Structure formats: C-alpha cells, structure tokens
JSON list of C-alpha atoms and ligand atoms in Angstrom, two decimals:
[
{"chain": "A", "resi": 116, "resn": "MET", "atom": "CA", "xyz": [7.36, -19.77, -18.86]},
{"chain": "A", "resi": 117, "resn": "GLU", "atom": "CA", "xyz": [6.41, -16.23, -19.58]},
{"chain": "A", "resi": 118, "resn": "ILE", "atom": "CA", "xyz": [4.23, -15.80, -16.52]},
{"chain": "A", "resi": 119, "resn": "LEU", "atom": "CA", "xyz": [6.70, -17.26, -14.02]},
{"chain": "A", "resi": 120, "resn": "TRP", "atom": "CA", "xyz": [8.94, -14.19, -13.83]},
{"chain": "A", "resi": 121, "resn": "PRO", "atom": "CA", "xyz": [6.12, -11.67, -13.57]},
{"chain": "A", "resi": 122, "resn": "PHE", "atom": "CA", "xyz": [4.77, -13.67, -10.67]},
{"chain": "A", "resi": 123, "resn": "ILE", "atom": "CA", "xyz": [8.15, -14.15, -8.99]},
{"chain": "A", "resi": 124, "resn": "LEU", "atom": "CA", "xyz": [9.00, -10.45, -9.23]},
{"chain": "A", "resi": 125, "resn": "ALA", "atom": "CA", "xyz": [5.60, -9.40, -7.85]},
{"chain": "A", "resi": 126, "resn": "SER", "atom": "CA", "xyz": [6.11, -11.83, -4.96]},
{"chain": "A", "resi": 127, "resn": "ILE", "atom": "CA", "xyz": [9.61, -10.55, -4.18]},
{"chain": "A", "resi": 128, "resn": "ALA", "atom": "CA", "xyz": [8.34, -6.96, -4.22]},
{"chain": "A", "resi": 129, "resn": "GLY", "atom": "CA", "xyz": [5.39, -7.88, -1.99]},
{"chain": "A", "resi": 130, "resn": "PHE", "atom": "CA", "xyz": [7.25, -9.94, 0.56]},
{"chain": "A", "resi": 131, "resn": "SER", "atom": "CA", "xyz": [9.91, -7.28, 0.97]},
{"chain": "A", "resi": 132, "resn": "THR", "atom": "CA", "xyz": [7.20, -5.67, 3.14]},
{"chain": "A", "resi": 133, "resn": "MET", "atom": "CA", "xyz": [8.02, -8.42, 5.66]},
{"chain": "A", "resi": 134, "resn": "LEU", "atom": "CA", "xyz": [11.50, -6.93, 6.10]},
{"chain": "A", "resi": 135, "resn": "GLY", "atom": "CA", "xyz": [9.72, -4.11, 7.89]},
{"chain": "A", "resi": 136, "resn": "CYS", "atom": "CA", "xyz": [9.08, -6.61, 10.70]},
{"chain": "A", "resi": 137, "resn": "LEU", "atom": "CA", "xyz": [12.79, -6.39, 11.53]},
{"chain": "A", "resi": 138, "resn": "GLY", "atom": "CA", "xyz": [11.86, -3.02, 13.02]},
{"chain": "A", "resi": 139, "resn": "ILE", "atom": "CA", "xyz": [10.27, -4.76, 15.99]},
{"chain": "A", "resi": 140, "resn": "PHE", "atom": "CA", "xyz": [13.43, -6.69, 16.84]},
{"chain": "A", "resi": 141, "resn": "ILE", "atom": "CA", "xyz": [15.62, -3.61, 17.12]},
{"chain": "A", "resi": 142, "resn": "PRO", "atom": "CA", "xyz": [16.61, -3.29, 20.76]},
{"chain": "A", "resi": 143, "resn": "VAL", "atom": "CA", "xyz": [15.18, 0.06, 21.74]},
{"chain": "A", "resi": 144, "resn": "LYS", "atom": "CA", "xyz": [16.40, 2.01, 24.74]},
{"chain": "A", "resi": 145, "resn": "LYS", "atom": "CA", "xyz": [14.35, 5.11, 24.10]},
{"chain": "A", "resi": 146, "resn": "LYS", "atom": "CA", "xyz": [10.88, 3.96, 23.09]},
{"chain": "A", "resi": 147, "resn": "ASP", "atom": "CA", "xyz": [9.41, 7.42, 22.45]},
{"chain": "A", "resi": 148, "resn": "GLU", "atom": "CA", "xyz": [12.27, 8.42, 20.17]},
{"chain": "A", "resi": 149, "resn": "PHE", "atom": "CA", "xyz": [12.00, 5.17, 18.25]},
{"chain": "A", "resi": 150, "resn": "LEU", "atom": "CA", "xyz": [8.22, 5.37, 17.77]},
{"chain": "A", "resi": 151, "resn": "SER", "atom": "CA", "xyz": [8.42, 8.98, 16.72]},
{"chain": "A", "resi": 152, "resn": "PHE", "atom": "CA", "xyz": [11.12, 8.04, 14.20]},
{"chain": "A", "resi": 153, "resn": "ALA", "atom": "CA", "xyz": [9.26, 4.96, 12.87]},
{"chain": "A", "resi": 154, "resn": "LEU", "atom": "CA", "xyz": [5.95, 6.80, 12.48]},
{"chain": "A", "resi": 155, "resn": "SER", "atom": "CA", "xyz": [7.53, 9.78, 10.82]},
{"chain": "A", "resi": 156, "resn": "LEU", "atom": "CA", "xyz": [9.44, 7.48, 8.44]},
{"chain": "A", "resi": 157, "resn": "SER", "atom": "CA", "xyz": [6.17, 5.71, 7.60]},
{"chain": "A", "resi": 158, "resn": "LEU", "atom": "CA", "xyz": [4.18, 8.88, 7.04]},
{"chain": "A", "resi": 159, "resn": "SER", "atom": "CA", "xyz": [6.93, 10.37, 4.92]},
{"chain": "A", "resi": 160, "resn": "VAL", "atom": "CA", "xyz": [7.04, 7.29, 2.67]},
{"chain": "A", "resi": 161, "resn": "MET", "atom": "CA", "xyz": [3.23, 7.15, 2.34]},
{"chain": "A", "resi": 162, "resn": "LEU", "atom": "CA", "xyz": [3.04, 10.85, 1.51]},
{"chain": "A", "resi": 163, "resn": "MET", "atom": "CA", "xyz": [5.92, 10.87, -0.96]},
{"chain": "A", "resi": 164, "resn": "VAL", "atom": "CA", "xyz": [4.84, 7.68, -2.74]},
{"chain": "A", "resi": 165, "resn": "SER", "atom": "CA", "xyz": [1.34, 9.11, -3.16]},
{"chain": "A", "resi": 166, "resn": "ILE", "atom": "CA", "xyz": [2.36, 12.60, -4.24]},
{"chain": "A", "resi": 167, "resn": "PHE", "atom": "CA", "xyz": [5.33, 11.75, -6.46]},
{"chain": "A", "resi": 168, "resn": "ASP", "atom": "CA", "xyz": [4.40, 8.31, -7.76]},
{"chain": "A", "resi": 169, "resn": "LEU", "atom": "CA", "xyz": [0.75, 7.22, -7.51]},
{"chain": "A", "resi": 170, "resn": "ILE", "atom": "CA", "xyz": [-0.87, 10.53, -8.49]},
{"chain": "A", "resi": 171, "resn": "PRO", "atom": "CA", "xyz": [1.44, 11.63, -11.34]},
{"chain": "A", "resi": 172, "resn": "SER", "atom": "CA", "xyz": [1.51, 8.13, -12.85]},
{"chain": "A", "resi": 173, "resn": "SER", "atom": "CA", "xyz": [-2.29, 7.79, -12.72]},
{"chain": "A", "resi": 174, "resn": "LEU", "atom": "CA", "xyz": [-3.44, 11.28, -13.65]},
{"chain": "A", "resi": 175, "resn": "PRO", "atom": "CA", "xyz": [-2.73, 11.00, -17.40]},
{"chain": "A", "resi": 176, "resn": "TYR", "atom": "CA", "xyz": [-4.94, 7.89, -17.70]},
{"chain": "A", "resi": 177, "resn": "ILE", "atom": "CA", "xyz": [-7.83, 8.67, -15.40]},
{"chain": "A", "resi": 178, "resn": "GLY", "atom": "CA", "xyz": [-10.05, 10.41, -17.96]},
{"chain": "A", "resi": 179, "resn": "ASP", "atom": "CA", "xyz": [-10.02, 12.18, -21.29]},
{"chain": "A", "resi": 180, "resn": "GLY", "atom": "CA", "xyz": [-10.00, 15.96, -21.15]},
{"chain": "A", "resi": 181, "resn": "ILE", "atom": "CA", "xyz": [-8.94, 18.12, -18.23]},
{"chain": "A", "resi": 182, "resn": "ALA", "atom": "CA", "xyz": [-12.42, 18.68, -16.79]},
{"chain": "A", "resi": 183, "resn": "LYS", "atom": "CA", "xyz": [-13.34, 15.00, -16.75]},
{"chain": "A", "resi": 184, "resn": "SER", "atom": "CA", "xyz": [-9.93, 13.98, -15.37]},
{"chain": "A", "resi": 185, "resn": "LEU", "atom": "CA", "xyz": [-10.20, 16.55, -12.61]},
{"chain": "A", "resi": 186, "resn": "ALA", "atom": "CA", "xyz": [-13.73, 15.48, -11.68]},
{"chain": "A", "resi": 187, "resn": "LEU", "atom": "CA", "xyz": [-12.72, 11.81, -11.54]},
{"chain": "A", "resi": 188, "resn": "PHE", "atom": "CA", "xyz": [-9.62, 12.69, -9.55]},
{"chain": "A", "resi": 189, "resn": "VAL", "atom": "CA", "xyz": [-11.65, 14.61, -6.97]},
{"chain": "A", "resi": 190, "resn": "LEU", "atom": "CA", "xyz": [-14.21, 11.80, -6.80]},
{"chain": "A", "resi": 191, "resn": "PHE", "atom": "CA", "xyz": [-11.76, 8.95, -6.23]},
{"chain": "A", "resi": 192, "resn": "PHE", "atom": "CA", "xyz": [-9.35, 10.92, -4.05]},
{"chain": "A", "resi": 193, "resn": "GLY", "atom": "CA", "xyz": [-12.27, 12.11, -1.93]},
{"chain": "A", "resi": 194, "resn": "LEU", "atom": "CA", "xyz": [-13.61, 8.58, -1.67]},
{"chain": "A", "resi": 195, "resn": "GLY", "atom": "CA", "xyz": [-10.22, 7.40, -0.39]},
{"chain": "A", "resi": 196, "resn": "ALA", "atom": "CA", "xyz": [-9.84, 10.33, 2.00]},
{"chain": "A", "resi": 197, "resn": "THR", "atom": "CA", "xyz": [-13.28, 9.93, 3.57]},
{"chain": "A", "resi": 198, "resn": "SER", "atom": "CA", "xyz": [-12.90, 6.18, 3.92]},
{"chain": "A", "resi": 199, "resn": "VAL", "atom": "CA", "xyz": [-10.09, 6.73, 6.46]},
{"chain": "A", "resi": 200, "resn": "GLY", "atom": "CA", "xyz": [-12.54, 8.33, 8.90]},
{"chain": "A", "resi": 201, "resn": "PHE", "atom": "CA", "xyz": [-15.03, 5.57, 8.24]},
{"chain": "A", "resi": 202, "resn": "LEU", "atom": "CA", "xyz": [-12.45, 2.81, 8.82]},
{"chain": "A", "resi": 203, "resn": "ASN", "atom": "CA", "xyz": [-11.22, 4.56, 11.96]},
{"chain": "A", "resi": 204, "resn": "LYS", "atom": "CA", "xyz": [-14.77, 4.51, 13.36]},
{"chain": "A", "resi": 205, "resn": "LEU", "atom": "CA", "xyz": [-15.05, 0.81, 12.60]},
{"chain": "A", "resi": 206, "resn": "ILE", "atom": "CA", "xyz": [-11.82, 0.04, 14.47]},
{"chain": "A", "resi": 207, "resn": "GLU", "atom": "CA", "xyz": [-12.84, 2.33, 17.34]},
{"chain": "A", "resi": 208, "resn": "LYS", "atom": "CA", "xyz": [-15.51, -0.18, 18.27]},
{"chain": "A", "resi": 209, "resn": "GLU", "atom": "CA", "xyz": [-12.78, -2.57, 19.39]},
{"chain": "A", "resi": 210, "resn": "LYS", "atom": "CA", "xyz": [-12.55, -2.06, 23.10]},
{"chain": "A", "resi": 211, "resn": "GLY", "atom": "CA", "xyz": [-9.45, -0.62, 24.64]},
{"chain": "A", "resi": 212, "resn": "SER", "atom": "CA", "xyz": [-7.61, -0.03, 21.39]},
{"chain": "A", "resi": 213, "resn": "SER", "atom": "CA", "xyz": [-4.99, 2.69, 21.67]},
{"chain": "A", "resi": 214, "resn": "ASN", "atom": "CA", "xyz": [-4.32, 5.27, 18.97]},
{"chain": "A", "resi": 215, "resn": "LEU", "atom": "CA", "xyz": [-1.10, 3.48, 18.14]},
{"chain": "A", "resi": 216, "resn": "TYR", "atom": "CA", "xyz": [-2.92, 0.18, 17.61]},
{"chain": "A", "resi": 217, "resn": "LYS", "atom": "CA", "xyz": [-5.57, 1.80, 15.43]},
{"chain": "A", "resi": 218, "resn": "LEU", "atom": "CA", "xyz": [-2.78, 3.37, 13.40]},
{"chain": "A", "resi": 219, "resn": "GLY", "atom": "CA", "xyz": [-1.21, -0.04, 12.79]},
{"chain": "A", "resi": 220, "resn": "ILE", "atom": "CA", "xyz": [-4.54, -1.50, 11.66]},
{"chain": "A", "resi": 221, "resn": "LEU", "atom": "CA", "xyz": [-5.29, 1.49, 9.41]},
{"chain": "A", "resi": 222, "resn": "SER", "atom": "CA", "xyz": [-1.83, 1.15, 7.85]},
{"chain": "A", "resi": 223, "resn": "PHE", "atom": "CA", "xyz": [-2.52, -2.53, 7.34]},
{"chain": "A", "resi": 224, "resn": "ILE", "atom": "CA", "xyz": [-5.79, -1.84, 5.48]},
{"chain": "A", "resi": 225, "resn": "ALA", "atom": "CA", "xyz": [-4.26, 0.98, 3.44]},
{"chain": "A", "resi": 226, "resn": "LEU", "atom": "CA", "xyz": [-1.31, -1.18, 2.43]},
{"chain": "A", "resi": 227, "resn": "VAL", "atom": "CA", "xyz": [-3.41, -4.20, 1.47]},
{"chain": "A", "resi": 228, "resn": "LEU", "atom": "CA", "xyz": [-5.25, -1.85, -0.90]},
{"chain": "A", "resi": 229, "resn": "HIS", "atom": "CA", "xyz": [-1.96, -0.34, -2.06]},
{"chain": "A", "resi": 230, "resn": "ASN", "atom": "CA", "xyz": [-0.23, -3.69, -2.61]},
{"chain": "A", "resi": 231, "resn": "LEU", "atom": "CA", "xyz": [-3.03, -5.21, -4.68]},
{"chain": "A", "resi": 232, "resn": "PRO", "atom": "CA", "xyz": [-2.71, -2.81, -7.64]},
{"chain": "A", "resi": 233, "resn": "GLU", "atom": "CA", "xyz": [1.07, -2.74, -7.11]},
{"chain": "A", "resi": 234, "resn": "GLY", "atom": "CA", "xyz": [1.07, -6.52, -7.68]},
{"chain": "A", "resi": 235, "resn": "ILE", "atom": "CA", "xyz": [-1.10, -6.10, -10.76]},
{"chain": "A", "resi": 236, "resn": "LEU", "atom": "CA", "xyz": [1.22, -3.42, -12.14]},
{"chain": "A", "resi": 237, "resn": "THR", "atom": "CA", "xyz": [4.39, -5.41, -11.43]},
{"chain": "A", "resi": 238, "resn": "PHE", "atom": "CA", "xyz": [2.91, -8.47, -13.10]},
{"chain": "A", "resi": 239, "resn": "MET", "atom": "CA", "xyz": [1.74, -6.61, -16.19]},
{"chain": "A", "resi": 240, "resn": "SER", "atom": "CA", "xyz": [4.95, -4.59, -16.57]},
{"chain": "A", "resi": 241, "resn": "THR", "atom": "CA", "xyz": [7.17, -7.67, -16.28]},
{"chain": "A", "resi": 242, "resn": "TYR", "atom": "CA", "xyz": [4.88, -9.53, -18.67]},
{"chain": "A", "resi": 243, "resn": "GLN", "atom": "CA", "xyz": [5.45, -6.82, -21.27]},
{"chain": "A", "resi": 244, "resn": "ASP", "atom": "CA", "xyz": [9.09, -6.03, -20.55]},
{"chain": "A", "resi": 245, "resn": "PHE", "atom": "CA", "xyz": [11.30, -8.06, -18.23]},
{"chain": "A", "resi": 246, "resn": "ASN", "atom": "CA", "xyz": [13.86, -5.30, -17.61]},
{"chain": "A", "resi": 247, "resn": "LEU", "atom": "CA", "xyz": [11.16, -2.81, -16.72]},
{"chain": "A", "resi": 248, "resn": "GLY", "atom": "CA", "xyz": [9.75, -5.40, -14.30]},
{"chain": "A", "resi": 249, "resn": "VAL", "atom": "CA", "xyz": [13.11, -5.85, -12.58]},
{"chain": "A", "resi": 250, "resn": "SER", "atom": "CA", "xyz": [13.66, -2.14, -12.00]},
{"chain": "A", "resi": 251, "resn": "LEU", "atom": "CA", "xyz": [10.06, -1.76, -10.84]},
{"chain": "A", "resi": 252, "resn": "CYS", "atom": "CA", "xyz": [10.57, -4.63, -8.41]},
{"chain": "A", "resi": 253, "resn": "ILE", "atom": "CA", "xyz": [13.72, -3.02, -6.94]},
{"chain": "A", "resi": 254, "resn": "ALA", "atom": "CA", "xyz": [11.97, 0.35, -6.62]},
{"chain": "A", "resi": 255, "resn": "ILE", "atom": "CA", "xyz": [8.94, -1.19, -4.92]},
{"chain": "A", "resi": 256, "resn": "THR", "atom": "CA", "xyz": [11.10, -3.28, -2.58]},
{"chain": "A", "resi": 257, "resn": "LEU", "atom": "CA", "xyz": [12.81, -0.08, -1.38]},
{"chain": "A", "resi": 258, "resn": "HIS", "atom": "CA", "xyz": [9.59, 1.63, -0.34]},
{"chain": "A", "resi": 259, "resn": "ASN", "atom": "CA", "xyz": [7.84, -1.54, 0.83]},
{"chain": "A", "resi": 260, "resn": "ILE", "atom": "CA", "xyz": [10.31, -2.05, 3.69]},
{"chain": "A", "resi": 261, "resn": "PRO", "atom": "CA", "xyz": [9.29, 1.17, 5.49]},
{"chain": "A", "resi": 262, "resn": "GLU", "atom": "CA", "xyz": [5.67, 0.37, 4.59]},
{"chain": "A", "resi": 263, "resn": "GLY", "atom": "CA", "xyz": [6.08, -2.87, 6.52]},
{"chain": "A", "resi": 264, "resn": "ILE", "atom": "CA", "xyz": [7.49, -0.86, 9.45]},
{"chain": "A", "resi": 265, "resn": "SER", "atom": "CA", "xyz": [4.31, 1.25, 9.46]},
{"chain": "A", "resi": 266, "resn": "ILE", "atom": "CA", "xyz": [2.28, -1.89, 10.23]},
{"chain": "A", "resi": 267, "resn": "ALA", "atom": "CA", "xyz": [4.64, -3.99, 12.35]},
{"chain": "A", "resi": 268, "resn": "VAL", "atom": "CA", "xyz": [6.00, -1.32, 14.71]},
{"chain": "A", "resi": 269, "resn": "PRO", "atom": "CA", "xyz": [2.68, 0.27, 15.85]},
{"chain": "A", "resi": 270, "resn": "ILE", "atom": "CA", "xyz": [1.03, -3.13, 16.27]},
{"chain": "A", "resi": 271, "resn": "TYR", "atom": "CA", "xyz": [3.96, -4.59, 18.20]},
{"chain": "A", "resi": 272, "resn": "TYR", "atom": "CA", "xyz": [4.39, -1.58, 20.47]},
{"chain": "A", "resi": 273, "resn": "SER", "atom": "CA", "xyz": [0.67, -1.34, 21.23]},
{"chain": "A", "resi": 274, "resn": "THR", "atom": "CA", "xyz": [-0.01, -5.06, 21.78]},
{"chain": "A", "resi": 275, "resn": "GLY", "atom": "CA", "xyz": [3.41, -6.44, 22.72]},
{"chain": "A", "resi": 276, "resn": "SER", "atom": "CA", "xyz": [2.66, -9.33, 20.39]},
{"chain": "A", "resi": 277, "resn": "VAL", "atom": "CA", "xyz": [5.34, -10.28, 17.86]},
{"chain": "A", "resi": 278, "resn": "GLY", "atom": "CA", "xyz": [2.94, -12.79, 16.28]},
{"chain": "A", "resi": 279, "resn": "GLU", "atom": "CA", "xyz": [0.20, -10.25, 15.64]},
{"chain": "A", "resi": 280, "resn": "ALA", "atom": "CA", "xyz": [2.67, -7.75, 14.15]},
{"chain": "A", "resi": 281, "resn": "ILE", "atom": "CA", "xyz": [4.12, -10.37, 11.82]},
{"chain": "A", "resi": 282, "resn": "LYS", "atom": "CA", "xyz": [0.69, -11.73, 10.88]},
{"chain": "A", "resi": 283, "resn": "CYS", "atom": "CA", "xyz": [-0.68, -8.35, 9.80]},
{"chain": "A", "resi": 284, "resn": "THR", "atom": "CA", "xyz": [2.48, -7.49, 7.87]},
{"chain": "A", "resi": 285, "resn": "PHE", "atom": "CA", "xyz": [2.39, -10.89, 6.20]},
{"chain": "A", "resi": 286, "resn": "PHE", "atom": "CA", "xyz": [-1.18, -10.47, 4.97]},
{"chain": "A", "resi": 287, "resn": "SER", "atom": "CA", "xyz": [-0.46, -7.05, 3.55]},
{"chain": "A", "resi": 288, "resn": "ALA", "atom": "CA", "xyz": [2.59, -8.51, 1.75]},
{"chain": "A", "resi": 289, "resn": "LEU", "atom": "CA", "xyz": [0.45, -11.35, 0.43]},
{"chain": "A", "resi": 290, "resn": "ALA", "atom": "CA", "xyz": [-1.83, -8.83, -1.29]},
{"chain": "A", "resi": 291, "resn": "GLU", "atom": "CA", "xyz": [0.93, -8.16, -3.82]},
{"chain": "A", "resi": 292, "resn": "PRO", "atom": "CA", "xyz": [1.27, -11.71, -5.30]},
{"chain": "A", "resi": 293, "resn": "ILE", "atom": "CA", "xyz": [-2.52, -12.02, -5.02]},
{"chain": "A", "resi": 294, "resn": "GLY", "atom": "CA", "xyz": [-2.79, -8.89, -7.16]},
{"chain": "A", "resi": 295, "resn": "ALA", "atom": "CA", "xyz": [-0.41, -10.54, -9.63]},
{"chain": "A", "resi": 296, "resn": "LEU", "atom": "CA", "xyz": [-2.48, -13.70, -9.64]},
{"chain": "A", "resi": 297, "resn": "LEU", "atom": "CA", "xyz": [-5.68, -11.71, -10.23]},
{"chain": "A", "resi": 298, "resn": "ALA", "atom": "CA", "xyz": [-3.93, -9.86, -13.05]},
{"chain": "A", "resi": 299, "resn": "PHE", "atom": "CA", "xyz": [-3.09, -13.17, -14.66]},
{"chain": "A", "resi": 300, "resn": "LEU", "atom": "CA", "xyz": [-6.37, -15.00, -14.06]},
{"chain": "A", "resi": 301, "resn": "ILE", "atom": "CA", "xyz": [-8.97, -12.30, -14.49]},
{"chain": "A", "resi": 302, "resn": "PHE", "atom": "CA", "xyz": [-7.83, -8.82, -15.33]},
{"chain": "A", "resi": 303, "resn": "LYS", "atom": "CA", "xyz": [-5.29, -9.45, -18.07]},
{"chain": "A", "resi": 304, "resn": "ASN", "atom": "CA", "xyz": [-7.87, -9.26, -20.79]},
{"chain": "A", "resi": 305, "resn": "PHE", "atom": "CA", "xyz": [-10.13, -6.45, -19.75]},
{"chain": "A", "resi": 306, "resn": "ILE", "atom": "CA", "xyz": [-8.42, -4.30, -17.15]},
{"chain": "A", "resi": 307, "resn": "THR", "atom": "CA", "xyz": [-7.61, -0.86, -18.50]},
{"chain": "A", "resi": 308, "resn": "ASN", "atom": "CA", "xyz": [-5.06, 1.73, -17.44]},
{"chain": "A", "resi": 309, "resn": "GLN", "atom": "CA", "xyz": [-8.01, 3.91, -16.51]},
{"chain": "A", "resi": 310, "resn": "MET", "atom": "CA", "xyz": [-9.38, 1.39, -14.01]},
{"chain": "A", "resi": 311, "resn": "ILE", "atom": "CA", "xyz": [-5.99, 0.94, -12.35]},
{"chain": "A", "resi": 312, "resn": "SER", "atom": "CA", "xyz": [-5.52, 4.71, -12.26]},
{"chain": "A", "resi": 313, "resn": "MET", "atom": "CA", "xyz": [-8.85, 5.29, -10.52]},
{"chain": "A", "resi": 314, "resn": "PHE", "atom": "CA", "xyz": [-7.97, 2.71, -7.90]},
{"chain": "A", "resi": 315, "resn": "LEU", "atom": "CA", "xyz": [-4.48, 4.18, -7.40]},
{"chain": "A", "resi": 316, "resn": "ILE", "atom": "CA", "xyz": [-5.95, 7.66, -6.88]},
{"chain": "A", "resi": 317, "resn": "LEU", "atom": "CA", "xyz": [-8.30, 6.18, -4.27]},
{"chain": "A", "resi": 318, "resn": "VAL", "atom": "CA", "xyz": [-5.31, 4.56, -2.55]},
{"chain": "A", "resi": 319, "resn": "ALA", "atom": "CA", "xyz": [-3.42, 7.87, -2.67]},
{"chain": "A", "resi": 320, "resn": "GLY", "atom": "CA", "xyz": [-6.41, 9.53, -1.00]},
{"chain": "A", "resi": 321, "resn": "ILE", "atom": "CA", "xyz": [-6.30, 6.95, 1.78]},
{"chain": "A", "resi": 322, "resn": "MET", "atom": "CA", "xyz": [-2.52, 7.12, 2.27]},
{"chain": "A", "resi": 323, "resn": "ILE", "atom": "CA", "xyz": [-2.28, 10.92, 2.28]},
{"chain": "A", "resi": 324, "resn": "THR", "atom": "CA", "xyz": [-5.18, 11.30, 4.72]},
{"chain": "A", "resi": 325, "resn": "LEU", "atom": "CA", "xyz": [-3.85, 8.54, 6.94]},
{"chain": "A", "resi": 326, "resn": "SER", "atom": "CA", "xyz": [-0.39, 10.07, 7.11]},
{"chain": "A", "resi": 327, "resn": "ILE", "atom": "CA", "xyz": [-1.50, 13.67, 7.73]},
{"chain": "A", "resi": 328, "resn": "ASN", "atom": "CA", "xyz": [-4.61, 13.10, 9.88]},
{"chain": "A", "resi": 329, "resn": "LYS", "atom": "CA", "xyz": [-3.57, 10.08, 11.91]},
{"chain": "A", "resi": 330, "resn": "MET", "atom": "CA", "xyz": [0.16, 9.41, 11.76]},
{"chain": "A", "resi": 331, "resn": "LEU", "atom": "CA", "xyz": [1.43, 12.95, 12.09]},
{"chain": "A", "resi": 332, "resn": "PRO", "atom": "CA", "xyz": [-0.49, 13.78, 15.30]},
{"chain": "A", "resi": 333, "resn": "GLU", "atom": "CA", "xyz": [0.63, 10.47, 16.82]},
{"chain": "A", "resi": 334, "resn": "ALA", "atom": "CA", "xyz": [4.26, 11.03, 15.80]},
{"chain": "A", "resi": 335, "resn": "LEU", "atom": "CA", "xyz": [4.10, 14.58, 17.20]},
{"chain": "A", "resi": 336, "resn": "SER", "atom": "CA", "xyz": [2.59, 13.39, 20.47]},
{"chain": "A", "resi": 337, "resn": "TYR", "atom": "CA", "xyz": [5.93, 11.88, 21.58]},
{"chain": "A", "resi": 338, "resn": "ASN", "atom": "CA", "xyz": [7.48, 15.32, 21.47]},
{"chain": "A", "resi": 339, "resn": "LYS", "atom": "CA", "xyz": [10.75, 14.11, 19.98]},
{"chain": "A", "resi": 340, "resn": "LYS", "atom": "CA", "xyz": [11.41, 16.58, 17.19]},
{"chain": "A", "resi": 341, "resn": "LYS", "atom": "CA", "xyz": [14.86, 15.31, 16.25]},
{"chain": "A", "resi": 342, "resn": "SER", "atom": "CA", "xyz": [13.71, 11.70, 15.73]},
{"chain": "A", "resi": 343, "resn": "LEU", "atom": "CA", "xyz": [10.72, 13.04, 13.80]},
{"chain": "A", "resi": 344, "resn": "TYR", "atom": "CA", "xyz": [12.91, 15.01, 11.38]},
{"chain": "A", "resi": 345, "resn": "ILE", "atom": "CA", "xyz": [15.35, 12.13, 10.89]},
{"chain": "A", "resi": 346, "resn": "GLY", "atom": "CA", "xyz": [12.50, 9.71, 10.10]},
{"chain": "A", "resi": 347, "resn": "PHE", "atom": "CA", "xyz": [10.90, 12.14, 7.68]},
{"chain": "A", "resi": 348, "resn": "ILE", "atom": "CA", "xyz": [14.12, 12.88, 5.82]},
{"chain": "A", "resi": 349, "resn": "LEU", "atom": "CA", "xyz": [15.04, 9.19, 5.61]},
{"chain": "A", "resi": 350, "resn": "GLY", "atom": "CA", "xyz": [11.57, 8.42, 4.18]},
{"chain": "A", "resi": 351, "resn": "ALA", "atom": "CA", "xyz": [11.93, 11.16, 1.58]},
{"chain": "A", "resi": 352, "resn": "PHE", "atom": "CA", "xyz": [15.39, 9.86, 0.70]},
{"chain": "A", "resi": 353, "resn": "ILE", "atom": "CA", "xyz": [14.13, 6.27, 0.24]},
{"chain": "A", "resi": 354, "resn": "VAL", "atom": "CA", "xyz": [11.26, 7.34, -2.02]},
{"chain": "A", "resi": 355, "resn": "THR", "atom": "CA", "xyz": [13.51, 9.62, -4.08]},
{"chain": "A", "resi": 356, "resn": "LEU", "atom": "CA", "xyz": [15.95, 6.74, -4.53]},
{"chain": "A", "resi": 357, "resn": "SER", "atom": "CA", "xyz": [13.17, 4.36, -5.58]},
{"chain": "A", "resi": 358, "resn": "LEU", "atom": "CA", "xyz": [11.80, 6.91, -8.09]},
{"chain": "A", "resi": 359, "resn": "LEU", "atom": "CA", "xyz": [15.27, 7.37, -9.60]},
{"chain": "A", "resi": 360, "resn": "ILE", "atom": "CA", "xyz": [15.46, 3.62, -10.26]},
{"chain": "B", "resi": 277, "resn": "ZN", "atom": "ZN1", "xyz": [4.28, -0.34, -2.03]}
]
C-alpha cells in the first residue's frame, strides 16, 4: 500500500508532539527556573524553525520574480503576525486567564496551524520518496517534542490540570495526520508548492511574533537568566540537529 507509509510517518511525526507532555511530569523544585527554561526552549525552537526552515524552504516557491515574491511574503507574513494580536484579544475575553495560560492556548493554535501543512508535506514527500519521508519524519519528531512542551507546560502550570494540558497537546498532534489525510483525500491533485509556501509563511509570521512578543516577555518575567540561556541554546541545538538530518 503506497499510502500506508506516508500516513504512518506523518502520524509518528505528529504524535511525537505528545512527548512534550512528559515536561509536566518532571518533578520541579524550582518552578520559576523551570518555566523560564521551558518557555525559552519553546521560543527558541519556534524562532529557529521559522527562520531557518519554514521561510527559506517556502520563499523560492511563493511567487515568480523577486518583486512579486517579496510582496506575497510581506502579505502572508504580516497576516500571520497580526493574527497573534487578534487571537490574544479573543482569548483575553476568558475571565481570569493568566498570561501563562494565554501563552499555552496561543501556542496550541499556532501549532495546530503549523502541524497541518507539516502533515501534508510529510505525506507528499513520503509518497514521492520513502527515504526522504523517513528523514523528514525524524527531523520533525525532534522539533515537535519541544513544540509539545510549549503547549503542555504553560497550560499545566497555569491551570494545574494534567488532563487539559494533555488534551490540548493531543489535538495539536492530531492536526498532523489530519493534514496527511487531507493531502491524500483532497489536495493531492491540485495543491501546489505555492499554496503550501504561502501558508507556511503565514505560520512563520505567527510563530515568530508569538515567540518574540508573547513568550520572551513571559520567560524574562521570571528573572532567571541562566535557565533562560540554557533553554534557548538547547532549542537552537535541537533545531540545528533536525536541519542537519
Ligand atoms: Zn513541527
């Protein structure tokens, strides 16, 4: 079955996000240090994945000619960036939600949107070339674990609910095989590289804005510089490793 492996690999890559939930079971003595570390790890991974993976891999396909490509880039990136403020306002309406909780929900939304095209890409790559699919799956698994942390840890530490943290992480993971399924059922015949690229640029806009505007101030607010640096460096290391694969 030629579609079985593309689907399996997209599911493995997606559900590796769930491993991020392990972050909430780590016995933590110093809560501030841990949160500062986890947030800085998350923001580092979101930033690096966007800057070194999503944008450079999408830019060549987004439009023909430099001027048109640039205009489309600005349009979709800007759309993603402004939607963070809009989403934040929507969540703000929920009474009594802390910054940390809002951060978890924003990460959840951003990663659902990120995992959908990731599932489509994993499916299509494996469909065309099994070996490429396997290395893509390993690379995605590596960065999806800290992505899961960026949902599970803020939601758990702001609500105290293991169930809610796991539920949100699960649904973001599910977006990846759903993306694969959509790729198979609908998009396979008419989706173009250009469409995927536009969407990935939009996702990059969301992830970069979320990490700089929302995650960084929250991570800084704990005033634990050392944990912050360690998280950031570890995130950069993970993304570098996944890009080398
Ligand atoms: Zn991912």
